[in-house]
Amino acid sequence: MQHALAFSAAAIVLAVSPGARAIELQPHEAVYDLSLVSQSSNFSSIDGRIALQLKPDACAGLSIDYRFLARFHQDDEVTVTDQQTVARESRDGKRYEFRTRTVVDGTEQSLVEGVAVNEGDKTKVSFESPVKRETELPLSVFPLGHTAELVEKALAGERLVQANLFDGDEEADKLLTTTSLILPAKPETRPENPEVAKTLEGLRSWNVVESYYNTDSDGDGLPVFETRYRLYENGVSDELRLDFGEYTLAGGLDRLQFYDRPTDCPASQ
């Protein structure tokens, strides 16, 4: 799932609170093609692809199947990284099950899996891999709940959102936080892919700049990762720009397909 931003003193800072979501995200399948747009390293080129499936898990929640494949070209060598995440998030935002496998050139480098539960003012995380351990964090929002909150705040006209976020990171004790700046997108700007543009036609959208911080940011105050994207009111994102510090990848939706939502679900669960 990554920058120091100056905001007007008039900006309103809002804390995202994990709870039942007022916004229902659209289940969908999305594929993004990414390419290198800037770097401070010496790669000849980098190309990548993100494939995402967001599917209903009956009425209980949503399942996430996410894969990020990147090829790093340097001289005559190519390094291929493959990050695969399978997760499930409950509709009420209180439980997040995760499993992330990272493979480099066909060899598994890491496996992180476990369960996080929101109880009271804490997020309790139980890791099964790479080692069994438990930790407690300040109350945090999970990825889908965070996206839903951003849409909700955007619809309400809010422009600045801050959140504690837990996304399955093995280094959870570094206390990941995000700051998101939300700006209106130009309605006349359409996705480059005509089929994608047709699928998203008529939906409101915003340009989001999201900066991620943790305890590694304390020295210089700079984010550990920054991403920019166009967020639609149904939770779909386009026009990605991922700043990893040493390099930046950018690209948009190459394919988008909606799945049906489950019917007859209670208002909250």
PDB file of C-alpha atoms in Angstrom:
ATOM      1  CA  MET A   1       0.000   0.000   0.000  1.00  0.00           C
ATOM      2  CA  GLN A   2       3.759   5.883   1.228  1.00  0.00           C
ATOM      3  CA  HIS A   3       5.941  13.600   2.005  1.00  0.00           C
ATOM      4  CA  ALA A   4       6.128  17.125   4.044  1.00  0.00           C
ATOM      5  CA  LEU A   5       3.195  19.293   2.998  1.00  0.00           C
ATOM      6  CA  ALA A   6       2.467  22.900   3.943  1.00  0.00           C
ATOM      7  CA  PHE A   7      -1.191  23.681   4.527  1.00  0.00           C
ATOM      8  CA  SER A   8      -3.087  26.890   5.080  1.00  0.00           C
ATOM      9  CA  ALA A   9      -3.741  27.795   8.707  1.00  0.00           C
ATOM     10  CA  ALA A  10      -7.405  27.691   7.804  1.00  0.00           C
ATOM     11  CA  ALA A  11      -7.284  23.981   7.046  1.00  0.00           C
ATOM     12  CA  ILE A  12      -9.392  21.827   9.329  1.00  0.00           C
ATOM     13  CA  VAL A  13      -7.604  18.786  10.759  1.00  0.00           C
ATOM     14  CA  LEU A  14      -9.855  15.765  11.226  1.00  0.00           C
ATOM     15  CA  ALA A  15      -9.009  12.520  12.994  1.00  0.00           C
ATOM     16  CA  VAL A  16     -10.297   9.443  11.222  1.00  0.00           C
ATOM     17  CA  SER A  17     -12.085   7.155  13.668  1.00  0.00           C
ATOM     18  CA  PRO A  18     -12.610   3.469  12.897  1.00  0.00           C
ATOM     19  CA  GLY A  19     -16.296   2.676  12.981  1.00  0.00           C
ATOM     20  CA  ALA A  20     -19.237   1.610  10.874  1.00  0.00           C
ATOM     21  CA  ARG A  21     -18.839   3.037   7.399  1.00  0.00           C
ATOM     22  CA  ALA A  22     -21.428   5.406   5.954  1.00  0.00           C
ATOM     23  CA  ILE A  23     -19.847   4.969   2.513  1.00  0.00           C
ATOM     24  CA  GLU A  24     -20.129   1.575   0.823  1.00  0.00           C
ATOM     25  CA  LEU A  25     -17.163   0.938  -1.452  1.00  0.00           C
ATOM     26  CA  GLN A  26     -17.788  -0.491  -4.912  1.00  0.00           C
ATOM     27  CA  PRO A  27     -16.465  -4.061  -5.261  1.00  0.00           C
ATOM     28  CA  HIS A  28     -14.295  -4.110  -8.365  1.00  0.00           C
ATOM     29  CA  GLU A  29     -11.315  -5.435 -10.256  1.00  0.00           C
ATOM     30  CA  ALA A  30      -8.700  -2.912 -11.383  1.00  0.00           C
ATOM     31  CA  VAL A  31      -5.414  -3.151 -13.246  1.00  0.00           C
ATOM     32  CA  TYR A  32      -2.880  -0.297 -13.319  1.00  0.00           C
ATOM     33  CA  ASP A  33       0.165  -0.022 -15.578  1.00  0.00           C
ATOM     34  CA  LEU A  34       3.016   2.020 -14.076  1.00  0.00           C
ATOM     35  CA  SER A  35       6.262   3.477 -15.426  1.00  0.00           C
ATOM     36  CA  LEU A  36       9.231   5.418 -14.079  1.00  0.00           C
ATOM     37  CA  VAL A  37       8.766   9.202 -14.077  1.00  0.00           C
ATOM     38  CA  SER A  38      11.634  10.347 -11.830  1.00  0.00           C
ATOM     39  CA  GLN A  39      14.538   8.872  -9.888  1.00  0.00           C
ATOM     40  CA  SER A  40      17.607   9.663  -7.833  1.00  0.00           C
ATOM     41  CA  SER A  41      19.121   6.223  -8.458  1.00  0.00           C
ATOM     42  CA  ASN A  42      20.631   4.759 -11.617  1.00  0.00           C
ATOM     43  CA  PHE A  43      17.951   2.483 -13.011  1.00  0.00           C
ATOM     44  CA  SER A  44      17.724   2.277 -16.783  1.00  0.00           C
ATOM     45  CA  SER A  45      13.973   1.951 -16.369  1.00  0.00           C
ATOM     46  CA  ILE A  46      11.277   0.590 -14.078  1.00  0.00           C
ATOM     47  CA  ASP A  47       7.912  -0.722 -15.127  1.00  0.00           C
ATOM     48  CA  GLY A  48       5.199  -2.114 -12.929  1.00  0.00           C
ATOM     49  CA  ARG A  49       1.663  -3.396 -12.750  1.00  0.00           C
ATOM     50  CA  ILE A  50      -0.854  -3.408  -9.917  1.00  0.00           C
ATOM     51  CA  ALA A  51      -3.769  -5.840 -10.025  1.00  0.00           C
ATOM     52  CA  LEU A  52      -6.495  -5.434  -7.410  1.00  0.00           C
ATOM     53  CA  GLN A  53      -9.638  -7.401  -6.679  1.00  0.00           C
ATOM     54  CA  LEU A  54     -12.061  -6.089  -4.075  1.00  0.00           C
ATOM     55  CA  LYS A  55     -14.866  -8.606  -3.533  1.00  0.00           C
ATOM     56  CA  PRO A  56     -17.743  -8.920  -1.075  1.00  0.00           C
ATOM     57  CA  ASP A  57     -17.332 -11.573   1.609  1.00  0.00           C
ATOM     58  CA  ALA A  58     -21.082 -12.146   1.916  1.00  0.00           C
ATOM     59  CA  CYS A  59     -22.382  -9.376   4.205  1.00  0.00           C
ATOM     60  CA  ALA A  60     -19.524  -9.690   6.682  1.00  0.00           C
ATOM     61  CA  GLY A  61     -16.935  -7.565   4.885  1.00  0.00           C
ATOM     62  CA  LEU A  62     -14.738  -7.206   1.839  1.00  0.00           C
ATOM     63  CA  SER A  63     -11.828  -9.341   0.701  1.00  0.00           C
ATOM     64  CA  ILE A  64      -8.746  -7.819  -0.910  1.00  0.00           C
ATOM     65  CA  ASP A  65      -6.491  -9.557  -3.411  1.00  0.00           C
ATOM     66  CA  TYR A  66      -3.646  -7.197  -4.313  1.00  0.00           C
ATOM     67  CA  ARG A  67      -0.532  -7.823  -6.388  1.00  0.00           C
ATOM     68  CA  PHE A  68       2.216  -5.332  -7.238  1.00  0.00           C
ATOM     69  CA  LEU A  69       4.784  -6.573  -9.743  1.00  0.00           C
ATOM     70  CA  ALA A  70       7.758  -4.340 -10.659  1.00  0.00           C
ATOM     71  CA  ARG A  71      10.758  -4.856 -12.932  1.00  0.00           C
ATOM     72  CA  PHE A  72      13.908  -2.845 -12.224  1.00  0.00           C
ATOM     73  CA  HIS A  73      16.228  -2.558 -15.243  1.00  0.00           C
ATOM     74  CA  GLN A  74      19.845  -1.618 -14.540  1.00  0.00           C
ATOM     75  CA  ASP A  75      22.514  -2.122 -17.209  1.00  0.00           C
ATOM     76  CA  ASP A  76      22.003  -5.716 -18.401  1.00  0.00           C
ATOM     77  CA  GLU A  77      20.307  -6.912 -15.222  1.00  0.00           C
ATOM     78  CA  VAL A  78      16.609  -7.099 -14.408  1.00  0.00           C
ATOM     79  CA  THR A  79      15.308  -7.507 -10.855  1.00  0.00           C
ATOM     80  CA  VAL A  80      11.676  -8.524 -10.457  1.00  0.00           C
ATOM     81  CA  THR A  81       9.811  -7.837  -7.209  1.00  0.00           C
ATOM     82  CA  ASP A  82       6.389  -9.333  -6.593  1.00  0.00           C
ATOM     83  CA  GLN A  83       4.293  -8.313  -3.585  1.00  0.00           C
ATOM     84  CA  GLN A  84       1.118 -10.320  -3.034  1.00  0.00           C
ATOM     85  CA  THR A  85      -1.422  -9.374  -0.383  1.00  0.00           C
ATOM     86  CA  VAL A  86      -4.593 -11.228   0.525  1.00  0.00           C
ATOM     87  CA  ALA A  87      -6.691  -9.578   3.224  1.00  0.00           C
ATOM     88  CA  ARG A  88     -10.182  -9.311   4.638  1.00  0.00           C
ATOM     89  CA  GLU A  89     -11.710  -6.324   6.392  1.00  0.00           C
ATOM     90  CA  SER A  90     -14.988  -6.434   8.309  1.00  0.00           C
ATOM     91  CA  ARG A  91     -17.784  -4.033   7.408  1.00  0.00           C
ATOM     92  CA  ASP A  92     -17.691  -2.410  10.835  1.00  0.00           C
ATOM     93  CA  GLY A  93     -13.966  -1.654  10.504  1.00  0.00           C
ATOM     94  CA  LYS A  94     -13.065  -3.586  13.652  1.00  0.00           C
ATOM     95  CA  ARG A  95     -11.202  -6.590  12.233  1.00  0.00           C
ATOM     96  CA  TYR A  96      -8.492  -6.923   9.581  1.00  0.00           C
ATOM     97  CA  GLU A  97      -6.947 -10.232   8.524  1.00  0.00           C
ATOM     98  CA  PHE A  98      -3.832  -9.991   6.347  1.00  0.00           C
ATOM     99  CA  ARG A  99      -1.214 -12.063   4.577  1.00  0.00           C
ATOM    100  CA  THR A 100       1.540 -10.434   2.484  1.00  0.00           C
ATOM    101  CA  ARG A 101       4.178 -12.404   0.612  1.00  0.00           C
ATOM    102  CA  THR A 102       7.146 -10.643  -1.017  1.00  0.00           C
ATOM    103  CA  VAL A 103       9.093 -12.451  -3.733  1.00  0.00           C
ATOM    104  CA  VAL A 104      12.279 -11.173  -5.428  1.00  0.00           C
ATOM    105  CA  ASP A 105      13.473 -12.926  -8.599  1.00  0.00           C
ATOM    106  CA  GLY A 106      11.344 -15.940  -7.780  1.00  0.00           C
ATOM    107  CA  THR A 107      12.629 -16.361  -4.214  1.00  0.00           C
ATOM    108  CA  GLU A 108      10.416 -15.595  -1.227  1.00  0.00           C
ATOM    109  CA  GLN A 109      11.945 -12.811   0.860  1.00  0.00           C
ATOM    110  CA  SER A 110       9.283 -12.344   3.499  1.00  0.00           C
ATOM    111  CA  LEU A 111       5.869 -13.508   4.689  1.00  0.00           C
ATOM    112  CA  VAL A 112       3.799 -11.369   7.034  1.00  0.00           C
ATOM    113  CA  GLU A 113       0.434 -12.595   8.291  1.00  0.00           C
ATOM    114  CA  GLY A 114      -1.846 -12.008  11.204  1.00  0.00           C
ATOM    115  CA  VAL A 115      -5.008 -10.389  12.535  1.00  0.00           C
ATOM    116  CA  ALA A 116      -5.677  -6.886  13.874  1.00  0.00           C
ATOM    117  CA  VAL A 117      -8.712  -6.044  16.020  1.00  0.00           C
ATOM    118  CA  ASN A 118      -9.964  -2.664  17.215  1.00  0.00           C
ATOM    119  CA  GLU A 119     -11.022  -2.759  20.871  1.00  0.00           C
ATOM    120  CA  GLY A 120     -11.744   0.386  22.869  1.00  0.00           C
ATOM    121  CA  ASP A 121      -8.974   2.907  22.240  1.00  0.00           C
ATOM    122  CA  LYS A 122      -6.439   0.313  21.024  1.00  0.00           C
ATOM    123  CA  THR A 123      -5.674  -1.703  17.926  1.00  0.00           C
ATOM    124  CA  LYS A 124      -4.432  -5.144  18.953  1.00  0.00           C
ATOM    125  CA  VAL A 125      -2.282  -6.932  16.395  1.00  0.00           C
ATOM    126  CA  SER A 126      -1.450 -10.644  16.526  1.00  0.00           C
ATOM    127  CA  PHE A 127       1.239 -11.709  14.052  1.00  0.00           C
ATOM    128  CA  GLU A 128       1.567 -15.351  12.979  1.00  0.00           C
ATOM    129  CA  SER A 129       4.527 -14.715  10.644  1.00  0.00           C
ATOM    130  CA  PRO A 130       7.406 -14.047  10.399  1.00  0.00           C
ATOM    131  CA  VAL A 131       7.300 -14.757  14.146  1.00  0.00           C
ATOM    132  CA  LYS A 132       4.405 -15.092  16.542  1.00  0.00           C
ATOM    133  CA  ARG A 133       4.018 -11.941  18.581  1.00  0.00           C
ATOM    134  CA  GLU A 134       1.424  -9.436  19.757  1.00  0.00           C
ATOM    135  CA  THR A 135       1.499  -5.668  19.931  1.00  0.00           C
ATOM    136  CA  GLU A 136      -0.872  -2.823  20.782  1.00  0.00           C
ATOM    137  CA  LEU A 137      -1.208   0.415  18.820  1.00  0.00           C
ATOM    138  CA  PRO A 138      -3.232   3.578  19.283  1.00  0.00           C
ATOM    139  CA  LEU A 139      -6.678   3.068  17.733  1.00  0.00           C
ATOM    140  CA  SER A 140      -6.090   2.818  13.984  1.00  0.00           C
ATOM    141  CA  VAL A 141      -8.160   2.606  10.836  1.00  0.00           C
ATOM    142  CA  PHE A 142      -7.687  -0.215   8.321  1.00  0.00           C
ATOM    143  CA  PRO A 143      -7.176   0.335   4.552  1.00  0.00           C
ATOM    144  CA  LEU A 144     -10.766   0.072   3.279  1.00  0.00           C
ATOM    145  CA  GLY A 145     -12.181   2.008   6.196  1.00  0.00           C
ATOM    146  CA  HIS A 146      -9.594   4.698   5.483  1.00  0.00           C
ATOM    147  CA  THR A 147     -10.648   4.931   1.828  1.00  0.00           C
ATOM    148  CA  ALA A 148     -14.319   5.127   2.817  1.00  0.00           C
ATOM    149  CA  GLU A 149     -13.536   7.897   5.331  1.00  0.00           C
ATOM    150  CA  LEU A 150     -11.665   9.898   2.677  1.00  0.00           C
ATOM    151  CA  VAL A 151     -14.676   9.703   0.358  1.00  0.00           C
ATOM    152  CA  GLU A 152     -17.017  10.680   3.185  1.00  0.00           C
ATOM    153  CA  LYS A 153     -14.892  13.686   4.148  1.00  0.00           C
ATOM    154  CA  ALA A 154     -14.506  14.713   0.497  1.00  0.00           C
ATOM    155  CA  LEU A 155     -18.278  14.618   0.002  1.00  0.00           C
ATOM    156  CA  ALA A 156     -18.624  16.795   3.112  1.00  0.00           C
ATOM    157  CA  GLY A 157     -16.204  19.350   1.653  1.00  0.00           C
ATOM    158  CA  GLU A 158     -13.335  18.618   4.036  1.00  0.00           C
ATOM    159  CA  ARG A 159      -9.848  19.167   2.663  1.00  0.00           C
ATOM    160  CA  LEU A 160      -7.433  17.741   5.243  1.00  0.00           C
ATOM    161  CA  VAL A 161      -7.652  14.346   6.927  1.00  0.00           C
ATOM    162  CA  GLN A 162      -5.215  12.770   9.380  1.00  0.00           C
ATOM    163  CA  ALA A 163      -5.341   9.163  10.511  1.00  0.00           C
ATOM    164  CA  ASN A 164      -3.557   6.404  12.356  1.00  0.00           C
ATOM    165  CA  LEU A 165      -3.362   3.563   9.845  1.00  0.00           C
ATOM    166  CA  PHE A 166      -2.606  -0.133  10.158  1.00  0.00           C
ATOM    167  CA  ASP A 167      -2.206  -1.896   6.805  1.00  0.00           C
ATOM    168  CA  GLY A 168      -0.523  -5.143   7.806  1.00  0.00           C
ATOM    169  CA  ASP A 169       3.021  -3.782   8.032  1.00  0.00           C
ATOM    170  CA  GLU A 170       5.406  -6.025   9.942  1.00  0.00           C
ATOM    171  CA  GLU A 171       6.926  -2.892  11.540  1.00  0.00           C
ATOM    172  CA  ALA A 172       3.616  -1.895  13.131  1.00  0.00           C
ATOM    173  CA  ASP A 173       5.369  -0.480  16.203  1.00  0.00           C
ATOM    174  CA  LYS A 174       6.679   2.361  14.032  1.00  0.00           C
ATOM    175  CA  LEU A 175       3.125   3.770  14.258  1.00  0.00           C
ATOM    176  CA  LEU A 176       2.117   4.599  10.700  1.00  0.00           C
ATOM    177  CA  THR A 177       0.095   7.799  10.226  1.00  0.00           C
ATOM    178  CA  THR A 178      -1.181   9.542   7.123  1.00  0.00           C
ATOM    179  CA  THR A 179      -2.025  13.102   6.171  1.00  0.00           C
ATOM    180  CA  SER A 180      -4.297  13.493   3.145  1.00  0.00           C
ATOM    181  CA  LEU A 181      -4.945  16.695   1.229  1.00  0.00           C
ATOM    182  CA  ILE A 182      -8.180  16.496  -0.789  1.00  0.00           C
ATOM    183  CA  LEU A 183      -8.748  18.834  -3.747  1.00  0.00           C
ATOM    184  CA  PRO A 184     -11.549  18.865  -6.330  1.00  0.00           C
ATOM    185  CA  ALA A 185     -10.694  17.221  -9.641  1.00  0.00           C
ATOM    186  CA  LYS A 186     -11.574  18.898 -12.921  1.00  0.00           C
ATOM    187  CA  PRO A 187     -14.792  17.206 -14.064  1.00  0.00           C
ATOM    188  CA  GLU A 188     -13.816  17.530 -17.723  1.00  0.00           C
ATOM    189  CA  THR A 189     -10.665  15.453 -17.159  1.00  0.00           C
ATOM    190  CA  ARG A 190     -11.463  11.862 -18.073  1.00  0.00           C
ATOM    191  CA  PRO A 191      -9.483   8.608 -17.793  1.00  0.00           C
ATOM    192  CA  GLU A 192      -7.347   7.936 -20.866  1.00  0.00           C
ATOM    193  CA  ASN A 193      -8.850   4.489 -21.413  1.00  0.00           C
ATOM    194  CA  PRO A 194     -12.279   5.046 -23.043  1.00  0.00           C
ATOM    195  CA  GLU A 195     -13.812   1.917 -21.494  1.00  0.00           C
ATOM    196  CA  VAL A 196     -12.656   2.982 -18.038  1.00  0.00           C
ATOM    197  CA  ALA A 197     -13.960   6.505 -18.681  1.00  0.00           C
ATOM    198  CA  LYS A 198     -17.369   5.085 -19.588  1.00  0.00           C
ATOM    199  CA  THR A 199     -17.468   2.940 -16.441  1.00  0.00           C
ATOM    200  CA  LEU A 200     -16.668   5.941 -14.208  1.00  0.00           C
ATOM    201  CA  GLU A 201     -18.832   8.434 -16.095  1.00  0.00           C
ATOM    202  CA  GLY A 202     -20.913  10.722 -13.906  1.00  0.00           C
ATOM    203  CA  LEU A 203     -19.087   9.964 -10.649  1.00  0.00           C
ATOM    204  CA  ARG A 204     -17.678  12.773  -8.540  1.00  0.00           C
ATOM    205  CA  SER A 205     -13.930  12.681  -7.894  1.00  0.00           C
ATOM    206  CA  TRP A 206     -11.102  14.415  -6.056  1.00  0.00           C
ATOM    207  CA  ASN A 207      -7.325  14.681  -6.330  1.00  0.00           C
ATOM    208  CA  VAL A 208      -5.706  13.310  -3.183  1.00  0.00           C
ATOM    209  CA  VAL A 209      -2.135  13.841  -1.996  1.00  0.00           C
ATOM    210  CA  GLU A 210      -1.423  11.405   0.819  1.00  0.00           C
ATOM    211  CA  SER A 211       1.747  11.452   2.913  1.00  0.00           C
ATOM    212  CA  TYR A 212       2.750   8.551   5.157  1.00  0.00           C
ATOM    213  CA  TYR A 213       4.815   9.010   8.332  1.00  0.00           C
ATOM    214  CA  ASN A 214       6.239   6.775  11.042  1.00  0.00           C
ATOM    215  CA  THR A 215       9.000   6.986  13.638  1.00  0.00           C
ATOM    216  CA  ASP A 216      11.586   6.910  10.829  1.00  0.00           C
ATOM    217  CA  SER A 217      10.286  10.362   9.841  1.00  0.00           C
ATOM    218  CA  ASP A 218      11.240  11.982  13.159  1.00  0.00           C
ATOM    219  CA  GLY A 219      14.718  13.085  12.087  1.00  0.00           C
ATOM    220  CA  ASP A 220      13.807  15.240   9.094  1.00  0.00           C
ATOM    221  CA  GLY A 221      10.026  15.428   9.318  1.00  0.00           C
ATOM    222  CA  LEU A 222       9.709  14.088   5.777  1.00  0.00           C
ATOM    223  CA  PRO A 223       7.256  11.325   4.910  1.00  0.00           C
ATOM    224  CA  VAL A 224       8.470   7.804   4.338  1.00  0.00           C
ATOM    225  CA  PHE A 225       6.205   7.514   1.300  1.00  0.00           C
ATOM    226  CA  GLU A 226       3.857   9.728  -0.711  1.00  0.00           C
ATOM    227  CA  THR A 227       1.144   8.905  -3.151  1.00  0.00           C
ATOM    228  CA  ARG A 228      -1.119  11.010  -5.341  1.00  0.00           C
ATOM    229  CA  TYR A 229      -4.257   9.699  -6.967  1.00  0.00           C
ATOM    230  CA  ARG A 230      -7.691  10.575  -8.249  1.00  0.00           C
ATOM    231  CA  LEU A 231     -10.333   9.186  -5.894  1.00  0.00           C
ATOM    232  CA  TYR A 232     -13.880   8.549  -7.118  1.00  0.00           C
ATOM    233  CA  GLU A 233     -16.920   8.613  -4.866  1.00  0.00           C
ATOM    234  CA  ASN A 234     -17.298   4.821  -5.099  1.00  0.00           C
ATOM    235  CA  GLY A 235     -13.744   4.230  -3.807  1.00  0.00           C
ATOM    236  CA  VAL A 236     -12.046   3.539  -7.157  1.00  0.00           C
ATOM    237  CA  SER A 237      -8.683   5.249  -7.726  1.00  0.00           C
ATOM    238  CA  ASP A 238      -6.980   6.371 -10.948  1.00  0.00           C
ATOM    239  CA  GLU A 239      -4.028   8.524 -12.022  1.00  0.00           C
ATOM    240  CA  LEU A 240      -1.618   6.998  -9.494  1.00  0.00           C
ATOM    241  CA  ARG A 241       1.715   8.561  -8.615  1.00  0.00           C
ATOM    242  CA  LEU A 242       3.808   6.584  -6.119  1.00  0.00           C
ATOM    243  CA  ASP A 243       6.851   8.348  -4.648  1.00  0.00           C
ATOM    244  CA  PHE A 244       9.232   5.883  -2.972  1.00  0.00           C
ATOM    245  CA  GLY A 245      11.967   8.487  -2.407  1.00  0.00           C
ATOM    246  CA  GLU A 246      14.634   7.040  -4.709  1.00  0.00           C
ATOM    247  CA  TYR A 247      12.173   6.738  -7.566  1.00  0.00           C
ATOM    248  CA  THR A 248       8.604   7.617  -8.555  1.00  0.00           C
ATOM    249  CA  LEU A 249       6.205   5.499 -10.575  1.00  0.00           C
ATOM    250  CA  ALA A 250       3.060   6.794 -12.247  1.00  0.00           C
ATOM    251  CA  GLY A 251       0.236   5.395 -14.328  1.00  0.00           C
ATOM    252  CA  GLY A 252      -3.482   4.876 -14.569  1.00  0.00           C
ATOM    253  CA  LEU A 253      -6.264   2.375 -14.921  1.00  0.00           C
ATOM    254  CA  ASP A 254      -5.760  -0.028 -17.788  1.00  0.00           C
ATOM    255  CA  ARG A 255      -8.811  -2.124 -16.927  1.00  0.00           C
ATOM    256  CA  LEU A 256     -11.792  -1.733 -14.594  1.00  0.00           C
ATOM    257  CA  GLN A 257     -14.690  -4.049 -13.897  1.00  0.00           C
ATOM    258  CA  PHE A 258     -17.385  -3.710 -11.246  1.00  0.00           C
ATOM    259  CA  TYR A 259     -18.681  -6.638  -9.174  1.00  0.00           C
ATOM    260  CA  ASP A 260     -22.203  -6.811  -7.777  1.00  0.00           C
ATOM    261  CA  ARG A 261     -22.716  -5.786  -4.183  1.00  0.00           C
ATOM    262  CA  PRO A 262     -24.398  -8.298  -1.851  1.00  0.00           C
ATOM    263  CA  THR A 263     -28.091  -7.642  -1.311  1.00  0.00           C
ATOM    264  CA  ASP A 264     -30.269  -7.610   1.825  1.00  0.00           C
ATOM    265  CA  CYS A 265     -27.355  -6.860   4.145  1.00  0.00           C
ATOM    266  CA  PRO A 266     -28.059  -5.149   7.486  1.00  0.00           C
ATOM    267  CA  ALA A 267     -27.074  -1.505   7.813  1.00  0.00           C
ATOM    268  CA  SER A 268     -24.082  -2.425   9.973  1.00  0.00           C
ATOM    269  CA  GLN A 269     -22.430  -5.624  11.128  1.00  0.00           C
TER     270      GLN A 269
END
